[in-house]
Coordinates of C-alpha atoms and ligand atoms in Angstrom, one line a residue:
M1 CA 1.4 6.6 -9.9
S2 CA 4.8 8.1 -10.7
A3 CA 4.7 6.3 -14.1
L4 CA 1.2 7.8 -14.7
M5 CA 2.5 11.2 -13.7
E6 CA 5.2 11.0 -16.4
T7 CA 2.9 9.9 -19.2
E8 CA -0.5 11.6 -18.7
P9 CA -1.2 14.8 -20.6
Q10 CA -1.6 17.8 -18.2
T11 CA -5.2 18.5 -19.2
H12 CA -6.2 19.3 -15.7
A13 CA -3.2 21.4 -14.6
G14 CA -4.1 23.6 -11.6
K15 CA -7.7 22.5 -11.4
V16 CA -9.2 21.6 -8.0
A17 CA -11.2 18.4 -7.9
I18 CA -13.3 16.8 -5.2
V19 CA -14.0 13.0 -5.5
T20 CA -16.4 11.3 -3.2
G21 CA -15.9 7.6 -2.4
G22 CA -12.3 8.2 -3.5
G23 CA -10.7 5.8 -1.1
R24 CA -10.8 2.7 -3.2
G25 CA -12.1 1.2 -6.5
I26 CA -13.3 3.4 -9.3
G27 CA -13.2 6.6 -7.1
A28 CA -9.6 6.0 -6.2
A29 CA -8.8 5.5 -9.9
I30 CA -10.5 8.7 -10.8
A31 CA -8.8 10.7 -8.0
T32 CA -5.4 9.2 -9.1
M33 CA -5.9 9.9 -12.8
L34 CA -7.1 13.5 -12.2
A35 CA -4.0 14.1 -10.1
A36 CA -1.8 12.5 -12.7
R37 CA -3.3 15.0 -15.2
G38 CA -2.3 17.9 -13.0
A39 CA -5.3 18.5 -10.7
W40 CA -5.2 19.1 -6.9
V41 CA -7.5 16.4 -5.5
A42 CA -9.5 16.1 -2.3
V43 CA -10.3 12.5 -1.6
L44 CA -13.6 12.2 0.4
D45 CA -14.5 8.8 1.9
V46 CA -16.6 7.5 4.8
D47 CA -13.5 5.4 5.6
L48 CA -10.7 7.9 6.4
D49 CA -8.0 5.3 6.3
L50 CA -8.8 4.4 2.7
A51 CA -9.0 8.1 1.8
R52 CA -5.5 8.6 3.4
E53 CA -4.0 5.7 1.6
T54 CA -5.3 6.8 -1.8
A55 CA -4.4 10.5 -1.3
K56 CA -0.9 9.7 0.0
A57 CA 0.1 8.2 -3.3
F58 CA -0.2 11.6 -5.1
G59 CA -0.1 14.2 -2.4
G60 CA -3.9 14.7 -2.3
F61 CA -6.0 15.9 0.6
P62 CA -7.9 13.2 2.4
V63 CA -11.2 14.0 4.2
A64 CA -13.6 11.9 6.2
C65 CA -17.1 12.3 4.9
D66 CA -20.3 10.2 4.9
V67 CA -22.1 11.8 1.9
A68 CA -25.4 10.8 3.4
D69 CA -24.8 13.2 6.3
R70 CA -25.6 16.8 5.4
A71 CA -23.4 18.3 8.1
Q72 CA -20.4 16.2 7.2
V73 CA -20.9 17.1 3.5
D74 CA -20.9 20.8 4.2
A75 CA -17.9 20.5 6.6
A76 CA -15.9 18.4 4.1
C77 CA -16.5 20.7 1.2
T78 CA -15.5 23.7 3.4
A79 CA -12.3 21.9 4.5
A80 CA -11.4 20.8 1.0
E81 CA -11.8 24.3 -0.5
R82 CA -9.9 25.9 2.4
E83 CA -7.0 23.5 1.7
L84 CA -7.0 23.4 -2.1
G85 CA -9.0 26.4 -3.3
P86 CA -12.4 26.7 -5.0
A87 CA -13.6 23.5 -6.6
D88 CA -13.5 23.3 -10.4
I89 CA -14.6 19.7 -10.6
L90 CA -16.9 17.6 -8.5
V91 CA -17.1 13.8 -9.0
N92 CA -20.0 12.2 -7.1
N93 CA -18.7 8.6 -7.1
A94 CA -19.6 7.3 -3.6
G95 CA -22.2 4.5 -3.9
I96 CA -23.3 1.3 -2.3
S97 CA -25.1 -1.8 -3.6
P98 CA -25.9 -4.1 -0.6
K99 CA -26.1 -7.8 -1.0
T100 CA -26.9 -10.7 1.3
N101 CA -25.3 -14.0 0.4
G102 CA -24.3 -12.6 -3.0
R103 CA -27.8 -11.4 -3.9
A104 CA -30.0 -8.4 -3.4
F105 CA -33.2 -8.6 -1.6
G106 CA -36.5 -8.7 -3.5
V107 CA -39.0 -5.9 -2.8
Q108 CA -40.9 -7.8 -0.1
E109 CA -37.8 -8.8 1.9
M110 CA -35.9 -5.6 1.6
P111 CA -35.6 -3.9 5.0
W112 CA -36.8 -0.3 4.9
D113 CA -33.5 0.9 6.5
E114 CA -31.5 -0.6 3.6
W115 CA -33.8 1.1 1.0
D116 CA -33.3 4.4 2.9
R117 CA -29.6 4.1 3.2
V118 CA -29.1 3.3 -0.5
L119 CA -31.1 6.3 -1.6
A120 CA -29.4 8.5 1.0
V121 CA -25.9 7.6 -0.2
N122 CA -26.3 7.1 -3.9
L123 CA -28.8 9.9 -4.6
S124 CA -29.1 12.4 -1.8
G125 CA -25.3 12.3 -1.3
A126 CA -24.8 13.7 -4.8
F127 CA -27.6 16.2 -4.3
G128 CA -25.9 17.5 -1.0
M129 CA -22.5 17.7 -2.6
I130 CA -23.9 19.7 -5.5
R131 CA -25.8 22.0 -3.1
A132 CA -22.6 22.7 -1.3
L133 CA -20.4 23.4 -4.3
A134 CA -22.6 24.7 -7.1
P135 CA -23.0 28.2 -5.7
G136 CA -19.3 28.8 -5.9
M137 CA -19.1 27.4 -9.4
M138 CA -22.0 29.6 -10.5
A139 CA -20.3 32.6 -9.1
R140 CA -17.2 31.8 -11.0
R141 CA -19.3 30.8 -14.1
S142 CA -17.3 27.6 -14.5
G143 CA -17.6 24.0 -13.2
R144 CA -17.7 20.3 -14.1
I145 CA -19.9 17.9 -12.2
V146 CA -19.8 14.2 -12.9
N147 CA -22.3 11.8 -11.2
Q148 CA -21.4 8.1 -11.0
A149 CA -24.6 6.3 -12.2
S150 CA -24.6 2.8 -13.8
V151 CA -26.1 1.0 -16.8
A152 CA -28.4 -0.4 -14.0
G153 CA -30.0 3.1 -14.0
K154 CA -31.1 2.6 -17.6
R155 CA -32.3 -1.0 -17.7
Y156 CA -33.2 -3.9 -15.4
T157 CA -30.3 -6.0 -14.3
P158 CA -30.6 -9.0 -11.9
I159 CA -27.3 -8.3 -10.1
V160 CA -28.6 -5.3 -8.1
G161 CA -31.6 -4.5 -5.9
C162 CA -34.5 -2.2 -6.8
H163 CA -33.1 0.4 -4.4
Y164 CA -29.9 0.6 -6.4
T165 CA -31.7 0.7 -9.8
A166 CA -34.0 3.4 -8.5
S167 CA -31.1 5.4 -7.1
K168 CA -29.1 5.3 -10.3
A169 CA -32.1 6.1 -12.5
A170 CA -32.8 9.1 -10.3
L171 CA -29.2 10.1 -10.5
I172 CA -29.4 10.2 -14.3
G173 CA -32.6 12.3 -13.9
L174 CA -30.8 14.6 -11.5
T175 CA -28.0 14.9 -14.0
K176 CA -30.2 15.9 -16.9
H177 CA -32.3 18.3 -14.9
L178 CA -29.2 20.1 -13.4
S179 CA -27.4 20.2 -16.8
A180 CA -30.3 22.5 -17.9
E181 CA -30.5 24.4 -14.6
L182 CA -26.7 25.0 -14.3
G183 CA -25.8 25.2 -18.0
P184 CA -26.5 28.9 -18.2
H185 CA -24.0 29.4 -15.4
G186 CA -21.2 27.7 -17.3
I187 CA -21.4 24.4 -15.5
T188 CA -21.6 21.0 -17.2
V189 CA -23.3 18.0 -15.5
N190 CA -22.8 14.5 -16.9
A191 CA -23.2 10.9 -15.6
L192 CA -21.0 7.9 -16.0
C193 CA -22.8 4.6 -16.5
P194 CA -20.3 1.8 -16.0
G195 CA -21.2 -1.8 -16.8
R196 CA -19.4 -4.5 -14.8
I197 CA -16.1 -3.2 -13.4
G198 CA -13.8 -5.5 -11.5
T199 CA -13.8 -3.9 -8.0
A200 CA -14.5 -5.0 -4.5
L201 CA -18.1 -4.0 -4.9
A202 CA -18.5 -6.3 -8.0
S203 CA -17.0 -9.2 -6.0
T204 CA -19.9 -9.1 -3.5
V205 CA -22.2 -10.7 -6.1
D206 CA -22.9 -14.5 -6.5
P207 CA -20.2 -15.5 -9.1
R208 CA -22.9 -17.1 -11.3
L209 CA -24.5 -13.7 -11.8
N210 CA -21.2 -12.2 -12.8
E211 CA -20.7 -15.1 -15.3
D212 CA -24.1 -14.2 -16.9
V213 CA -22.9 -10.6 -17.3
L214 CA -19.7 -11.7 -18.9
R215 CA -21.5 -13.9 -21.4
D216 CA -23.8 -11.0 -22.3
T217 CA -21.0 -8.4 -22.7
P218 CA -20.0 -8.2 -26.4
M219 CA -16.4 -7.2 -25.5
G220 CA -16.1 -10.4 -23.4
R221 CA -14.6 -9.0 -20.3
F222 CA -15.3 -6.7 -17.3
G223 CA -14.1 -3.1 -17.5
T224 CA -11.4 -1.6 -15.3
A225 CA -11.6 1.3 -12.9
E226 CA -9.0 3.1 -15.0
E227 CA -11.2 2.9 -18.1
V228 CA -14.0 4.6 -16.1
A229 CA -11.5 7.2 -14.9
R230 CA -10.4 8.0 -18.4
T231 CA -14.0 8.8 -19.4
C232 CA -14.3 10.9 -16.3
C233 CA -11.1 12.8 -17.3
Y234 CA -12.7 13.4 -20.8
L235 CA -15.9 14.8 -19.3
T236 CA -14.0 17.1 -16.9
G237 CA -11.3 18.1 -19.3
P238 CA -10.9 20.6 -22.1
D239 CA -12.3 18.3 -24.9
A240 CA -15.8 18.2 -23.4
E241 CA -16.5 22.0 -22.9
F242 CA -19.8 21.6 -24.8
V243 CA -20.8 18.1 -23.5
T244 CA -23.6 18.2 -20.9
G245 CA -26.6 16.3 -19.8
Q246 CA -25.2 13.0 -21.0
A247 CA -25.2 9.5 -19.4
V248 CA -22.2 7.8 -20.9
D249 CA -22.0 4.0 -20.9
I250 CA -18.6 2.4 -20.2
A251 CA -19.8 -1.1 -20.5
G252 CA -18.2 -3.0 -23.3
G253 CA -21.6 -3.1 -25.1
W254 CA -23.5 -4.7 -22.2
M255 CA -27.1 -3.5 -21.7
Q256 CA -27.1 -1.3 -24.7
T257 CA -30.1 1.1 -24.9
Ligands
NAD301 N1 -18.0 -1.8 -9.8 C1 -19.0 -1.8 -10.7 O1 -19.2 -2.8 -11.4 C2 -19.9 -0.6 -10.8 C3 -20.7 -0.6 -11.9 C4 -21.6 0.5 -12.1 C5 -21.5 1.6 -11.2 N2 -20.6 1.5 -10.2 C6 -20.6 2.7 -9.2 O2 -19.3 3.2 -9.1 C7 -19.2 3.8 -7.8 C8 -17.9 3.2 -7.2 O3 -18.1 1.8 -7.2 P1 -16.8 0.8 -6.8 O4 -17.1 -0.5 -7.5 O5 -15.5 1.5 -6.9 O6 -17.2 0.5 -5.2 P2 -16.3 0.2 -4.0 O7 -17.2 -0.4 -3.0 O8 -15.1 -0.5 -4.4 O9 -15.8 1.7 -3.5 C9 -16.8 2.6 -3.0 C10 -16.1 3.6 -2.1 O10 -17.1 4.5 -1.7 C11 -16.9 4.7 -0.3 N3 -18.2 5.0 0.3 C12 -19.2 4.1 0.6 N4 -20.3 4.7 1.2 C13 -19.9 6.0 1.3 C14 -20.5 7.1 1.9 N5 -21.7 7.1 2.5 N6 -19.8 8.3 1.9 C15 -18.6 8.4 1.4 N7 -17.9 7.4 0.8 C16 -18.6 6.2 0.8 C17 -16.3 3.4 0.2 O11 -15.7 3.5 1.5 C18 -15.4 3.0 -0.9 O12 -14.1 3.6 -0.7 C19 -20.4 3.5 -7.0 O13 -21.3 4.6 -7.1 C20 -21.1 2.3 -7.8 O14 -22.5 2.3 -7.7 C21 -19.8 0.5 -9.9

């Protein structure tokens, strides 16, 4: 982190950012990169120990929050803004992709409570965070919102379940709708669509499915969490003032649309 601090441009100096699911994986990379670029970062995670560990590395503010729980979302946003100041940037990164023995259930086998949980975390979690923070951004006529979708929200992929695909497709829809609704208030809303990124979540899949992805990825490798974080920094930084309503692939050419 200290090496990053010395080399990253200070594009986000003084900005306040809130990152959900920031305790590990892509969210931790985003939180760390935003901090390295000068932002004050609140790390929200359902696992407070993970949030603490990530935040400790750059002096961020860890907050326990299950984004599927409306009361926790409102309390976490209040706590983060009280500690750091009004949020300039919201990154809705928290997401889950349940697997059983390395594979997702088919539609007939999928338990209702698993379907409900995926939609609650991946989609309603982002909706709740935006509901909590957008009014302040609108009042200040400035804000950047980035939703962590997936290429799986654009096309069928056998490595995830229909709940995950539906949640990410809906998140892209939410992104496009809100870019129009919030644009007149000076707020941009974009989505990240990673392909296969080498995180703990990716390792829950049957290795044969990951090998198929690798074979079908023109760049011949999985992406890194840092590569997703760099795209997030672009979308939340000064070079993307006029970029909104976009769902940007970071996928090495996999699943091109
Ligand atoms: N890894 C990939 O290949 C890949 C590809 C496309 C999209 N994504 C998306 O990127 C995001 C991050 O993925 P990752 O690979 O870093 O996953 P990960 O499992 O490594 O990390 C997810 C983090 O979110 C937290 N989290 C889970 N449920 C939460 C909840 N209800 N409230 C708050 N925090 C919660 C976890 O504790 C964890 O720290 C997810 O939205 C995922 O769908 C990942």
